[in-house]
PDB file of C-alpha atoms in Angstrom:
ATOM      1  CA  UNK A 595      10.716-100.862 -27.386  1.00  0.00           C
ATOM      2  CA  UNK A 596       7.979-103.450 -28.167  1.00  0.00           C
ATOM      3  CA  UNK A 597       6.285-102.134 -24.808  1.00  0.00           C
ATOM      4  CA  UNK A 598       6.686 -98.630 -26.711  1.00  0.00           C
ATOM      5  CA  UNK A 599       5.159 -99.564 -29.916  1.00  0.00           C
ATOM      6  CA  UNK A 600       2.141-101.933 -27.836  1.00  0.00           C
ATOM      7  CA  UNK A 601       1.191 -99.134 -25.471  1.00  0.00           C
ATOM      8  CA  UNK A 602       0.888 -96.169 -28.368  1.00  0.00           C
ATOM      9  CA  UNK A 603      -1.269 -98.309 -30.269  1.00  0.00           C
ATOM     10  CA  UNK A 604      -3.764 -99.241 -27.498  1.00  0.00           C
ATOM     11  CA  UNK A 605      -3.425 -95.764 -26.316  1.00  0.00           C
ATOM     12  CA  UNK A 606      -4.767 -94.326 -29.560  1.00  0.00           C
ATOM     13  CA  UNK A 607      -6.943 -97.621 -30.301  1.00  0.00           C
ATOM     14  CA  UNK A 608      -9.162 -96.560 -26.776  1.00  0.00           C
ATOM     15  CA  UNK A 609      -9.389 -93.162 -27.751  1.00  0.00           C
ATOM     16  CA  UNK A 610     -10.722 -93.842 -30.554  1.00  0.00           C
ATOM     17  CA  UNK A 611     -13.222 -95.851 -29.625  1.00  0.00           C
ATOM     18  CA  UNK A 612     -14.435 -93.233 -26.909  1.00  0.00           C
ATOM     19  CA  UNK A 613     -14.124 -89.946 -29.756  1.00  0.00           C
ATOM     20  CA  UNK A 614     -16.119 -91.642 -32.215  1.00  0.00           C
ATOM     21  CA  UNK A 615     -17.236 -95.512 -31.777  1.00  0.00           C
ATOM     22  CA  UNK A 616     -18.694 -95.879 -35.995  1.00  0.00           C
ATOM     23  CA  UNK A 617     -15.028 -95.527 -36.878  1.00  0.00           C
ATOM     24  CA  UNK A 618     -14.275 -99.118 -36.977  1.00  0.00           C
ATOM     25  CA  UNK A 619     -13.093-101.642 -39.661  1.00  0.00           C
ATOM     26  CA  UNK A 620     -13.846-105.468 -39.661  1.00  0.00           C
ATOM     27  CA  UNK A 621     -10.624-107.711 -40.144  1.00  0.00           C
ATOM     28  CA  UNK A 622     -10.165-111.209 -39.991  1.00  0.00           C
ATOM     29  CA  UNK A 623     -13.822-111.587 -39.359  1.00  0.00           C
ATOM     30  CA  UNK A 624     -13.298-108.972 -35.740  1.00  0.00           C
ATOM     31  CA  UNK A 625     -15.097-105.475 -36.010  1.00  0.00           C
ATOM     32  CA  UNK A 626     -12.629-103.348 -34.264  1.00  0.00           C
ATOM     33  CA  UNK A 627     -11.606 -99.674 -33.946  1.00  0.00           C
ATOM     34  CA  UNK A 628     -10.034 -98.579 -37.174  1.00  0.00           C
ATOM     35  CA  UNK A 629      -6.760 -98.035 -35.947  1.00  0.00           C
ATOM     36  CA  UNK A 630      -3.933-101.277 -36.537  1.00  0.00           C
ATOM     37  CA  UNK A 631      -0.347-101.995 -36.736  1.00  0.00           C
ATOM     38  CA  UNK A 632       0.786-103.180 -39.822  1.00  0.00           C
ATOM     39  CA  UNK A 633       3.424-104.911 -38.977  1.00  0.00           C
ATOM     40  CA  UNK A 634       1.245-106.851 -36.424  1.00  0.00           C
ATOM     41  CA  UNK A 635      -1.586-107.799 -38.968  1.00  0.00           C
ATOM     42  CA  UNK A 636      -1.458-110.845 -41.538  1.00  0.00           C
ATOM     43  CA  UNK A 637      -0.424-109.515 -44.781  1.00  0.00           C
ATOM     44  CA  UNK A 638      -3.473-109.904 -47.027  1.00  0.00           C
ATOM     45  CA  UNK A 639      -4.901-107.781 -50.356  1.00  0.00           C
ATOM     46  CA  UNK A 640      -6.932-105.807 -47.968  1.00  0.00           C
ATOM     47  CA  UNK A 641      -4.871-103.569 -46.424  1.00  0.00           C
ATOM     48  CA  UNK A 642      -4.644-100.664 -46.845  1.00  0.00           C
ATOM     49  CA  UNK A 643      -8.519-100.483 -45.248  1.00  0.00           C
ATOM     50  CA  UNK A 644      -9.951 -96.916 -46.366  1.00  0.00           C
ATOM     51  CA  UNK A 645     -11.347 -94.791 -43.755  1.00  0.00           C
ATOM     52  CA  UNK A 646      -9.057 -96.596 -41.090  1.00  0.00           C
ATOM     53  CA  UNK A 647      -5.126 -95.250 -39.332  1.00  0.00           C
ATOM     54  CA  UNK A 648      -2.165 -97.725 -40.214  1.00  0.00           C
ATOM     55  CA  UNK A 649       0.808 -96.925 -38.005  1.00  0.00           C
ATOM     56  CA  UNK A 650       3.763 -97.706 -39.515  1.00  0.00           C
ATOM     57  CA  UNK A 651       7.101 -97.961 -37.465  1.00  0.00           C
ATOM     58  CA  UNK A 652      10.440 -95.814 -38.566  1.00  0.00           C
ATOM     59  CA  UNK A 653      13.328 -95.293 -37.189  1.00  0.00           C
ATOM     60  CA  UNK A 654      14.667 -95.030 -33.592  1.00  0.00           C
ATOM     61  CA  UNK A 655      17.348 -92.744 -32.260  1.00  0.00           C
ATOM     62  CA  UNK A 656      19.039 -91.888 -28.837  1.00  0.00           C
ATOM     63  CA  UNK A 657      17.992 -88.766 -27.505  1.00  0.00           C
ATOM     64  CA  UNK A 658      20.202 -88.182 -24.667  1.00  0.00           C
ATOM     65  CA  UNK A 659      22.687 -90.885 -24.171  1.00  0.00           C
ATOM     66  CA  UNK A 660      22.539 -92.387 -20.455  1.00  0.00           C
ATOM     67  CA  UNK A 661      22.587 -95.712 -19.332  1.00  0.00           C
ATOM     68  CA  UNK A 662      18.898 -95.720 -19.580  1.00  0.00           C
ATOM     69  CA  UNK A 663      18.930 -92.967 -22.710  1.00  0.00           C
ATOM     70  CA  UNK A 664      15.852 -91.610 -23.712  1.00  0.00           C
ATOM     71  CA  UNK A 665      14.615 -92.764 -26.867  1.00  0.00           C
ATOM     72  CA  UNK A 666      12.660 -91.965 -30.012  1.00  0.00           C
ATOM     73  CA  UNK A 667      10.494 -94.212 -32.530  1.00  0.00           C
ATOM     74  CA  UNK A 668       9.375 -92.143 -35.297  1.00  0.00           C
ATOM     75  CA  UNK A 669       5.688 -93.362 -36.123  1.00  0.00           C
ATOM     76  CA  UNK A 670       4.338 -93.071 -39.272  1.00  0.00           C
ATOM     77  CA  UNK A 671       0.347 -93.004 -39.507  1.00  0.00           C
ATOM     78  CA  UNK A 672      -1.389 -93.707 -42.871  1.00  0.00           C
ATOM     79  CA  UNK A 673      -4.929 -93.184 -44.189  1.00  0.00           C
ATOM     80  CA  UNK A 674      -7.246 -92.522 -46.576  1.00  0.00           C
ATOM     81  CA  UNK A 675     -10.449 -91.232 -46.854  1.00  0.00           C
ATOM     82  CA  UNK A 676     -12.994 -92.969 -49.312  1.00  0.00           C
ATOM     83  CA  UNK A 677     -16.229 -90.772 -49.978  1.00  0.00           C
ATOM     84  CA  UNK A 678     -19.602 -92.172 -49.779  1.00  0.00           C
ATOM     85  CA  UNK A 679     -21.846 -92.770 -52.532  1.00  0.00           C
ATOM     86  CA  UNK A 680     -20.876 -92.674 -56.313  1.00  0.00           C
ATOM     87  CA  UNK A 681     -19.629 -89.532 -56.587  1.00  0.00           C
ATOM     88  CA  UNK A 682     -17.425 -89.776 -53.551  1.00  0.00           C
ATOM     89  CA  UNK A 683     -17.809 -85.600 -53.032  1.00  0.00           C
ATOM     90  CA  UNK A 684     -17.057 -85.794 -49.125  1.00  0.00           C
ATOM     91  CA  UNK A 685     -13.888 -87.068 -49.525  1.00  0.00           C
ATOM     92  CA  UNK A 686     -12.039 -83.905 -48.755  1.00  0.00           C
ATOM     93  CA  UNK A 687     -14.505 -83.780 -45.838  1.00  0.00           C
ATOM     94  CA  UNK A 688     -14.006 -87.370 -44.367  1.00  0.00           C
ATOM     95  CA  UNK A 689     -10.470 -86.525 -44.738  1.00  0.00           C
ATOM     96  CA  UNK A 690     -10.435 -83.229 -42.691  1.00  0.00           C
ATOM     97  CA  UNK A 691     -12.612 -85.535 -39.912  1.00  0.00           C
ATOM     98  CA  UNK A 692      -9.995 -88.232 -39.764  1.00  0.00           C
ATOM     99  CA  UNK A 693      -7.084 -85.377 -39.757  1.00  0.00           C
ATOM    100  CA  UNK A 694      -9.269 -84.059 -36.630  1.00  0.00           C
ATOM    101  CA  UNK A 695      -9.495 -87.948 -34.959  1.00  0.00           C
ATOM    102  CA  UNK A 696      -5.845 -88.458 -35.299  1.00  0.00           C
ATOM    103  CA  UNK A 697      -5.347 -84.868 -33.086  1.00  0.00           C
ATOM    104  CA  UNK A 698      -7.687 -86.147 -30.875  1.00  0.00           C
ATOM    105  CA  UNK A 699      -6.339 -89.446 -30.569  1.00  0.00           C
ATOM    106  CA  UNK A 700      -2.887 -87.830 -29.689  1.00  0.00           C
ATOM    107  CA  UNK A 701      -3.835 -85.927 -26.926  1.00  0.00           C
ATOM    108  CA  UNK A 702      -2.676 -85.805 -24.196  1.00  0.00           C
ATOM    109  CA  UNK A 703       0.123 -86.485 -25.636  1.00  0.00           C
ATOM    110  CA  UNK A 704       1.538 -89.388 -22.955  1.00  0.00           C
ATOM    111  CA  UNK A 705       0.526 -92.956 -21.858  1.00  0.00           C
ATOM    112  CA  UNK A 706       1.508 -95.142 -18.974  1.00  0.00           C
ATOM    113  CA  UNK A 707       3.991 -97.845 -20.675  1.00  0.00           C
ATOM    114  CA  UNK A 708       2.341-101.068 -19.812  1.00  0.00           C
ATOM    115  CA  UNK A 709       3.318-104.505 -20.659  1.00  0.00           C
ATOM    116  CA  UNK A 710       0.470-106.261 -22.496  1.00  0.00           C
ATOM    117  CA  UNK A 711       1.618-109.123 -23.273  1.00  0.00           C
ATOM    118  CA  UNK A 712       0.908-110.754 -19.348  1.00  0.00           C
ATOM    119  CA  UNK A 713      -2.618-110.992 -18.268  1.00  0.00           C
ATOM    120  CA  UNK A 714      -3.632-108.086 -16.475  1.00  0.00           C
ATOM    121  CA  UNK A 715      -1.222-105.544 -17.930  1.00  0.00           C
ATOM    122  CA  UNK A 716       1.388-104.698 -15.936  1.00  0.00           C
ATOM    123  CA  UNK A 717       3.088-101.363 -15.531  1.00  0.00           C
ATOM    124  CA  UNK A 718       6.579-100.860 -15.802  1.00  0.00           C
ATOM    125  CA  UNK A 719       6.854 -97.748 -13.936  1.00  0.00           C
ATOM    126  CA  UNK A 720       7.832 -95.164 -16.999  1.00  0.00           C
ATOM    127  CA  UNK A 721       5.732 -93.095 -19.578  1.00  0.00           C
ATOM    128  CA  UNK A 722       6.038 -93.205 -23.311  1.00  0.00           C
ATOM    129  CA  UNK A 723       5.148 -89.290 -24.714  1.00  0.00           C
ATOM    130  CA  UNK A 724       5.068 -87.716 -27.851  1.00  0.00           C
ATOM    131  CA  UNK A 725       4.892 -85.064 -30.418  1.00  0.00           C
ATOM    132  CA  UNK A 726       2.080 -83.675 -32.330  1.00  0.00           C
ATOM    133  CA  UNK A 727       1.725 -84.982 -35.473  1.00  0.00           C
ATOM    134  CA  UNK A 728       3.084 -83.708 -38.823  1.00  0.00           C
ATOM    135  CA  UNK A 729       0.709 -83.575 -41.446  1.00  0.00           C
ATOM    136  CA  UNK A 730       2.150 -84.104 -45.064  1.00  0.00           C
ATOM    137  CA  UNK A 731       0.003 -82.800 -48.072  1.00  0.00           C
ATOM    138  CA  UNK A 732      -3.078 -85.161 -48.713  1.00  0.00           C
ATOM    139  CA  UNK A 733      -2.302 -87.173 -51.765  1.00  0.00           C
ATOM    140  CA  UNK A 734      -4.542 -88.414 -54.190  1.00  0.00           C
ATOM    141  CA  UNK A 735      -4.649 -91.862 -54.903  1.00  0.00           C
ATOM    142  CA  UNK A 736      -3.291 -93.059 -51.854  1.00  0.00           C
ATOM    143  CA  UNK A 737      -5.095 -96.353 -51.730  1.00  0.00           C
ATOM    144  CA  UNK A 738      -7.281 -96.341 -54.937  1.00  0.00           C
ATOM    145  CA  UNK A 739      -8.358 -94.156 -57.514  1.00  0.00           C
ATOM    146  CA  UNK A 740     -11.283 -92.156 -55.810  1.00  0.00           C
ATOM    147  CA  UNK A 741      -9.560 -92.015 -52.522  1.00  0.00           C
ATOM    148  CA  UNK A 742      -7.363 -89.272 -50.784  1.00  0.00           C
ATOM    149  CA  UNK A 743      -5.185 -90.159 -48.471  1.00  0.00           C
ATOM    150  CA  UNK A 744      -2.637 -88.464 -45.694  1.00  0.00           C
ATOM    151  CA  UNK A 745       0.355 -89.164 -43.641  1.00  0.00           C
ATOM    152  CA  UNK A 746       0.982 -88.004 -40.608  1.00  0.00           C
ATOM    153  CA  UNK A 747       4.476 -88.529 -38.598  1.00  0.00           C
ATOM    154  CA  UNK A 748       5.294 -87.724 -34.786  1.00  0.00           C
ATOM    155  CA  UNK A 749       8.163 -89.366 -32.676  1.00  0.00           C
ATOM    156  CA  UNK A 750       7.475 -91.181 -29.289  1.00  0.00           C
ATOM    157  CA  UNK A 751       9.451 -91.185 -26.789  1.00  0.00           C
ATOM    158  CA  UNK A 752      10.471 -93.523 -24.360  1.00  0.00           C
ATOM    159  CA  UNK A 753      12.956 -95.501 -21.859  1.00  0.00           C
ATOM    160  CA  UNK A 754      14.080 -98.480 -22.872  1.00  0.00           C
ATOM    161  CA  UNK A 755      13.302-101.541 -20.246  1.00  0.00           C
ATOM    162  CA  UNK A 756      17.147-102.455 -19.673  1.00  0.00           C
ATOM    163  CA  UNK A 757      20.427-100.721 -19.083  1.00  0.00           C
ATOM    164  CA  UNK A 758      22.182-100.494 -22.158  1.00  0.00           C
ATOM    165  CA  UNK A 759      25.666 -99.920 -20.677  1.00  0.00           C
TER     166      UNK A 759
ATOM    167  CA  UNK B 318     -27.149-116.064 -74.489  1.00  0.00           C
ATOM    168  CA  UNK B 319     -27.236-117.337 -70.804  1.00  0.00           C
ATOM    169  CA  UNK B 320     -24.878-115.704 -68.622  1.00  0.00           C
ATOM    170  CA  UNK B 321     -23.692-118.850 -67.083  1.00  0.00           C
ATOM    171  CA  UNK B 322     -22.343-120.168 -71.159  1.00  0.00           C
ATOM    172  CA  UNK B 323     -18.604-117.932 -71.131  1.00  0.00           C
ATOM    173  CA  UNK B 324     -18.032-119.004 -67.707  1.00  0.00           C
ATOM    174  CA  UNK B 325     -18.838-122.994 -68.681  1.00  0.00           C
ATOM    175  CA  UNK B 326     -16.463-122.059 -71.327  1.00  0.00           C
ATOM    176  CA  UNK B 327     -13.607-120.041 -69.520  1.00  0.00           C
ATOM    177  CA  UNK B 328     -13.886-123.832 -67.309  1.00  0.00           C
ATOM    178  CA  UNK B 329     -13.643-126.241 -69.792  1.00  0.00           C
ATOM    179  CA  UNK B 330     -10.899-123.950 -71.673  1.00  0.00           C
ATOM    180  CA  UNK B 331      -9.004-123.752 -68.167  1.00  0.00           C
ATOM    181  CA  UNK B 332      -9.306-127.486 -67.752  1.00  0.00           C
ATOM    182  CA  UNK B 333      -7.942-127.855 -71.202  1.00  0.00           C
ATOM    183  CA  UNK B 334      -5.189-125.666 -70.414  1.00  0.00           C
ATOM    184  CA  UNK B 335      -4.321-128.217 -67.971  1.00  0.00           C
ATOM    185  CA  UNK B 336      -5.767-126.149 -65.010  1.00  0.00           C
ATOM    186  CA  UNK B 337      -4.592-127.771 -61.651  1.00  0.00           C
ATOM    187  CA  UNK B 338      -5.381-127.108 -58.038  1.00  0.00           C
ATOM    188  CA  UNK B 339      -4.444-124.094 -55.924  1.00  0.00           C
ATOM    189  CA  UNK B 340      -4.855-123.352 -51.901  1.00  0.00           C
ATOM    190  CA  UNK B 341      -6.565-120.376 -51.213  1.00  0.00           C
ATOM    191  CA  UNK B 342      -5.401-119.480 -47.416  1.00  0.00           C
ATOM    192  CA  UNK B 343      -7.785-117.704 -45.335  1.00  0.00           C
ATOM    193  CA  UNK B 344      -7.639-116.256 -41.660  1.00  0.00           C
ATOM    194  CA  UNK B 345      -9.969-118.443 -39.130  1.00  0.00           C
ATOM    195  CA  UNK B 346     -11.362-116.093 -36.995  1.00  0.00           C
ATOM    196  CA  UNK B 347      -9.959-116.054 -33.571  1.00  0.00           C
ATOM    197  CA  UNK B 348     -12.917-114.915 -31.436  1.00  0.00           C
ATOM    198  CA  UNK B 349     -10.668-113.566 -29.320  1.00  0.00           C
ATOM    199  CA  UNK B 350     -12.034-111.074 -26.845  1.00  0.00           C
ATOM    200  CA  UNK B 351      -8.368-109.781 -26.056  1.00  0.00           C
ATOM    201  CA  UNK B 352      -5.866-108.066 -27.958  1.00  0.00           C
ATOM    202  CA  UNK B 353      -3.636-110.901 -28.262  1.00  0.00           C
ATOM    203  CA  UNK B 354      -4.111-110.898 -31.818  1.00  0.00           C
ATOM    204  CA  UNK B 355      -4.101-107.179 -32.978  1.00  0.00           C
ATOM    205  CA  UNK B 356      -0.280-107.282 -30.833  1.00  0.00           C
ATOM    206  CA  UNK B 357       1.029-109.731 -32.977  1.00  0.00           C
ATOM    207  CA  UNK B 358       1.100-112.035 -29.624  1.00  0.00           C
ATOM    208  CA  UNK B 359      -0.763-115.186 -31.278  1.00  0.00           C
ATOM    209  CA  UNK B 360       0.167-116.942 -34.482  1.00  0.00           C
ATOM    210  CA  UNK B 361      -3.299-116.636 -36.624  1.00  0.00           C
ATOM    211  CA  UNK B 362      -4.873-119.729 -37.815  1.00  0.00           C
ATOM    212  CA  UNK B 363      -5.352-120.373 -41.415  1.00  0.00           C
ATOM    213  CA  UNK B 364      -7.763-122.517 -43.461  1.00  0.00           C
ATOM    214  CA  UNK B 365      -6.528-123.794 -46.730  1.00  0.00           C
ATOM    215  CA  UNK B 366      -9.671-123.764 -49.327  1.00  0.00           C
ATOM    216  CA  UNK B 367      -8.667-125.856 -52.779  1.00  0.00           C
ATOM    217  CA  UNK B 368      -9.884-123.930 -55.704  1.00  0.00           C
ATOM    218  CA  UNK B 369      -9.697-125.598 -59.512  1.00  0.00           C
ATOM    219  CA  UNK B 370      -9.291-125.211 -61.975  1.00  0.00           C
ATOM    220  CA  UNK B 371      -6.675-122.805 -62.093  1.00  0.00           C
ATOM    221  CA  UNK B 372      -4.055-121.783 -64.869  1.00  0.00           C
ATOM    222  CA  UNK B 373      -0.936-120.574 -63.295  1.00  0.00           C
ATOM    223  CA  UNK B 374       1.570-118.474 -65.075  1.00  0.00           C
ATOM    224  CA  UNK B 375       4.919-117.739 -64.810  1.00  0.00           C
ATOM    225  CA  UNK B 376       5.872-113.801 -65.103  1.00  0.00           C
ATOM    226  CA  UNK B 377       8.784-112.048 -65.032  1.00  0.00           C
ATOM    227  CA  UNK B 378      10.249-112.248 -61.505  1.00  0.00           C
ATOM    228  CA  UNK B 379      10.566-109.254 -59.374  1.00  0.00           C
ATOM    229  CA  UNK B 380      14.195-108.726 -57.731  1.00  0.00           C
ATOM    230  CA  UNK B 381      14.436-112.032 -57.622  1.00  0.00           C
ATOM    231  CA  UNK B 382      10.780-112.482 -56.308  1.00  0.00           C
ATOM    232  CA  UNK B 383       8.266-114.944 -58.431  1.00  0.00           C
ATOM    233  CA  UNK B 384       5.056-113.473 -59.838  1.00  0.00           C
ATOM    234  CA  UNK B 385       2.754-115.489 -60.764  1.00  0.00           C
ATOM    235  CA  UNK B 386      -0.404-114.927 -62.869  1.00  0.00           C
ATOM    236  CA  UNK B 387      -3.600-117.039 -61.981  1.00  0.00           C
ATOM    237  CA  UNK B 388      -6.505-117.776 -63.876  1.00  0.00           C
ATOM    238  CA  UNK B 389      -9.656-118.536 -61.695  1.00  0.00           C
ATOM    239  CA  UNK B 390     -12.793-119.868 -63.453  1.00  0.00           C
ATOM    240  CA  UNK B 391     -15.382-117.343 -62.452  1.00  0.00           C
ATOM    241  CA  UNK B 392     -17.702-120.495 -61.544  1.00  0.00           C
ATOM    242  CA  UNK B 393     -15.470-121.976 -59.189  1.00  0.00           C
ATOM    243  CA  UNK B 394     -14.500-118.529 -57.199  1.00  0.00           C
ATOM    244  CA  UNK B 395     -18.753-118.218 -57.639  1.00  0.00           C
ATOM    245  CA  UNK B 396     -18.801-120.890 -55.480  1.00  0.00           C
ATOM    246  CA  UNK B 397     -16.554-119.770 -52.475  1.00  0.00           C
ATOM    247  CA  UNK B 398     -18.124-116.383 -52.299  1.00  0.00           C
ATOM    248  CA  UNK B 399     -21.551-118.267 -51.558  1.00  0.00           C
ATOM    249  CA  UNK B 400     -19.708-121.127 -49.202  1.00  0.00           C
ATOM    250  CA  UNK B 401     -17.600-117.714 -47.335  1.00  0.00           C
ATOM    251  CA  UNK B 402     -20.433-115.404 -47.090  1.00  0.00           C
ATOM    252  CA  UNK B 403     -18.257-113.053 -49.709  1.00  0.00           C
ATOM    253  CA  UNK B 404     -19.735-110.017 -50.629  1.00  0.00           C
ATOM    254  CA  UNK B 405     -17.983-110.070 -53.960  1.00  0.00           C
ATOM    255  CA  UNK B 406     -15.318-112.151 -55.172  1.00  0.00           C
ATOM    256  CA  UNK B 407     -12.995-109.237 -55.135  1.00  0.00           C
ATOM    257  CA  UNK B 408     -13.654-109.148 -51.566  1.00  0.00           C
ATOM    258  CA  UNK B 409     -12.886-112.896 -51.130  1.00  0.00           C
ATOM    259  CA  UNK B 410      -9.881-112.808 -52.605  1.00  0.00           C
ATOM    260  CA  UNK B 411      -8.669-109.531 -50.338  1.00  0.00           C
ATOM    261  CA  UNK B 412     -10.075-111.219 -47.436  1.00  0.00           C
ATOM    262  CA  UNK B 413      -7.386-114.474 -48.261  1.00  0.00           C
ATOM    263  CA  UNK B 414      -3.677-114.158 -46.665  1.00  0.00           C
ATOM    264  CA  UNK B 415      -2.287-115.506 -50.370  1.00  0.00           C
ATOM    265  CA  UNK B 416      -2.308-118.675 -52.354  1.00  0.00           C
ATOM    266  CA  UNK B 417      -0.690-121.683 -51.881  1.00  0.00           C
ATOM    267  CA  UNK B 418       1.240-122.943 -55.248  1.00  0.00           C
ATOM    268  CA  UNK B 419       3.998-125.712 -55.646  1.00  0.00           C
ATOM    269  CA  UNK B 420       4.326-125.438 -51.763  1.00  0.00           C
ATOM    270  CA  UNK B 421       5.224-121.139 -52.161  1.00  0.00           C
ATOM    271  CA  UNK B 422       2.950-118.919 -50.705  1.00  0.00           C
ATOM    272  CA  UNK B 423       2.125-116.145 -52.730  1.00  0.00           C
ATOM    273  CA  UNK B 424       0.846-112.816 -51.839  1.00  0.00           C
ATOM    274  CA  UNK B 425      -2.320-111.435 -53.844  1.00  0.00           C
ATOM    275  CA  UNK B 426      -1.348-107.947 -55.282  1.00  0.00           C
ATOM    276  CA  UNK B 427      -4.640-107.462 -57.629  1.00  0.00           C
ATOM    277  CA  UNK B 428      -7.369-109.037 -58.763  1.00  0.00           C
ATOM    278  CA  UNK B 429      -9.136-108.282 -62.470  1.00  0.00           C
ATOM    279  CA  UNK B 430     -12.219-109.763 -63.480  1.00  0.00           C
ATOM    280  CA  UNK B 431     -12.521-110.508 -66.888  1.00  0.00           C
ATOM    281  CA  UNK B 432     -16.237-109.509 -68.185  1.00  0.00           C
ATOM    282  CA  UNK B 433     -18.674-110.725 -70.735  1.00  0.00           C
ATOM    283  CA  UNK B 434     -21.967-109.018 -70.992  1.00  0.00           C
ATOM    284  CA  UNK B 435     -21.400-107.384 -67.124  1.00  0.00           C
ATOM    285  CA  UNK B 436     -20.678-110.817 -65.651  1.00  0.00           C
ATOM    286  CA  UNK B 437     -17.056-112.367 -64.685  1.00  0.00           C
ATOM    287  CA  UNK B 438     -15.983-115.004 -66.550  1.00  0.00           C
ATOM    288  CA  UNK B 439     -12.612-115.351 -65.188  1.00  0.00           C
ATOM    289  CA  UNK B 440     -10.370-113.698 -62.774  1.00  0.00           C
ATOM    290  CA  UNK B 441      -6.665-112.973 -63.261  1.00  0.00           C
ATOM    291  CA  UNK B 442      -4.687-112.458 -60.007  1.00  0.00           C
ATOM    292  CA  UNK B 443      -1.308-111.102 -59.657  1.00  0.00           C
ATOM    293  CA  UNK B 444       0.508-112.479 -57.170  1.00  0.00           C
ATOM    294  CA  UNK B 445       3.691-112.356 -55.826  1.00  0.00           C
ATOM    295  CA  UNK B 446       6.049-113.872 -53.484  1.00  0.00           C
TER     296      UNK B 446
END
């Protein structure tokens, strides 16, 4: 599942580094794509980061029971859009750009699963896949007064790395 | 009256108060090239930075979780937004994983500066464990 949870992140992290390479957020003193895990960063008074996509991990399920079964992780993906200047007018706008980003970043809508945690990756022969996302209705504050924020869910799917009978 | 006079005063008052010594914990920057850390695959360094003086108190607790209220003197948090490179102290304290208080570590929820002619005098910061 971790392999899951790694890949989808880098997957969308790369993408979004090709579909627009100014999106990017500095933490823990590394610029970076603005895309992170929240479970996987140190918990500080920073986050939520406007302008950036925190995935948040929900709930898995068995899809079709097998020995292998196919699996879903429902992935929740938070963020906020902060206007520029004073009067913050473009919100709406910076909003309907990151809505646009996240589509992007989702498609195609599959990755090779790939264990990152060896030196180079190594691929472990399955594909995680997914949904398109589920926008909710933007709400406003999400992160701050002056900001309007989204969420955005979509299941991933995957096999597991062991038997589980 | 020179700007500097409340936050001499918020000091000496916070000293009086019996201000003592917190850790401020910050992240030391991996330089990693990888992606070791953005996996959650390396255990992040932390710095402890001493900060004083500082009034902590006591709130109500939280299902069972402390909260704490701290007073920073304005000069002293002055001080580590020059030595950190801070943009504002605000963004010192969000850059900080928590403080460090009676051997808990407390997570920073907000941070309100307290004002006197447009300058901080003091900071009050919720935290929480």
């Amino acid at each position: 599942m971790q392999y899951a949870k790694d890949t989808f992140y880098l997957a969308l992290r790369e993408r979004l580094a090709t579909i627009n390479p100014e999106r990017t957020i500095s933490l823990n003193g590394k610029t970076r794509p603005a895309v992170l895990v929240v479970e996987n960063e140190l918990p500080s008074a920073a986050l939520p980061l406007p302008n950036a996509f925190h995935l948040h991990w929900g709930a898995v399920r068995t899809v079709q029971p097998a020995r292998r079964p196919l699996m879903a992780l429902e992935c929740v993906i938070r963020y906020a859009a902060a206007g520029s200047g004073e009067a913050v007018l473009d919100r709406g706008r910076t909003l309907a750009a990151l809505d646009v980003e996240l589509l992007q970043m989702c498609a195609p809508p599959r990755a090779a699963k790939l264990d990152r945690s060896v030196a180079p990756p190594a691929a472990l022969g399955t594909m995680i896949f997914w949904n398109t996302p589920e926008f909710t209705d933007p709400e406003m504050p999400l992160i701050s007064a002056g900001n309007v924020g989204r969420t955005a869910r979509l299941s991933i799917f995957f096999f597991p790395e062991v038997d589980l009978a | 009256m020179n700007n500097l006079n409340p936050a001499r005063a918020a000091e000496a008052m916070l000293r009086a108060l019996g201000g003592e010594s917190v850790s401020l914990l910050f992240p030391v920057a991996t330089g990693t090239p990888d992606l070791a850390d953005e996996l959650g695959l390396v255990a992040a360094a932390v710095e402890e930075v001493a900060v004083a003086p500082v009034v902590v108190r006591a709130l109500v607790p939280d299902n069972g979780h402390a909260r704490r209220e701290l007073l920073f003197a304005a000069s002293a948090i002055r001080a580590q937004v020059d030595a950190r490179s801070a943009a504002t102290a605000e963004a010192l304290f969000q850059s900080a994983v928590g403080v460090l208080h009676q051997g808990r570590l407390l997570r920073i929820v907000s941070v309100t500066p307290e004002l006197f002619a447009g300058e901080a005098y003091l900071y009050r910061v919720l935290a929480v464990e």
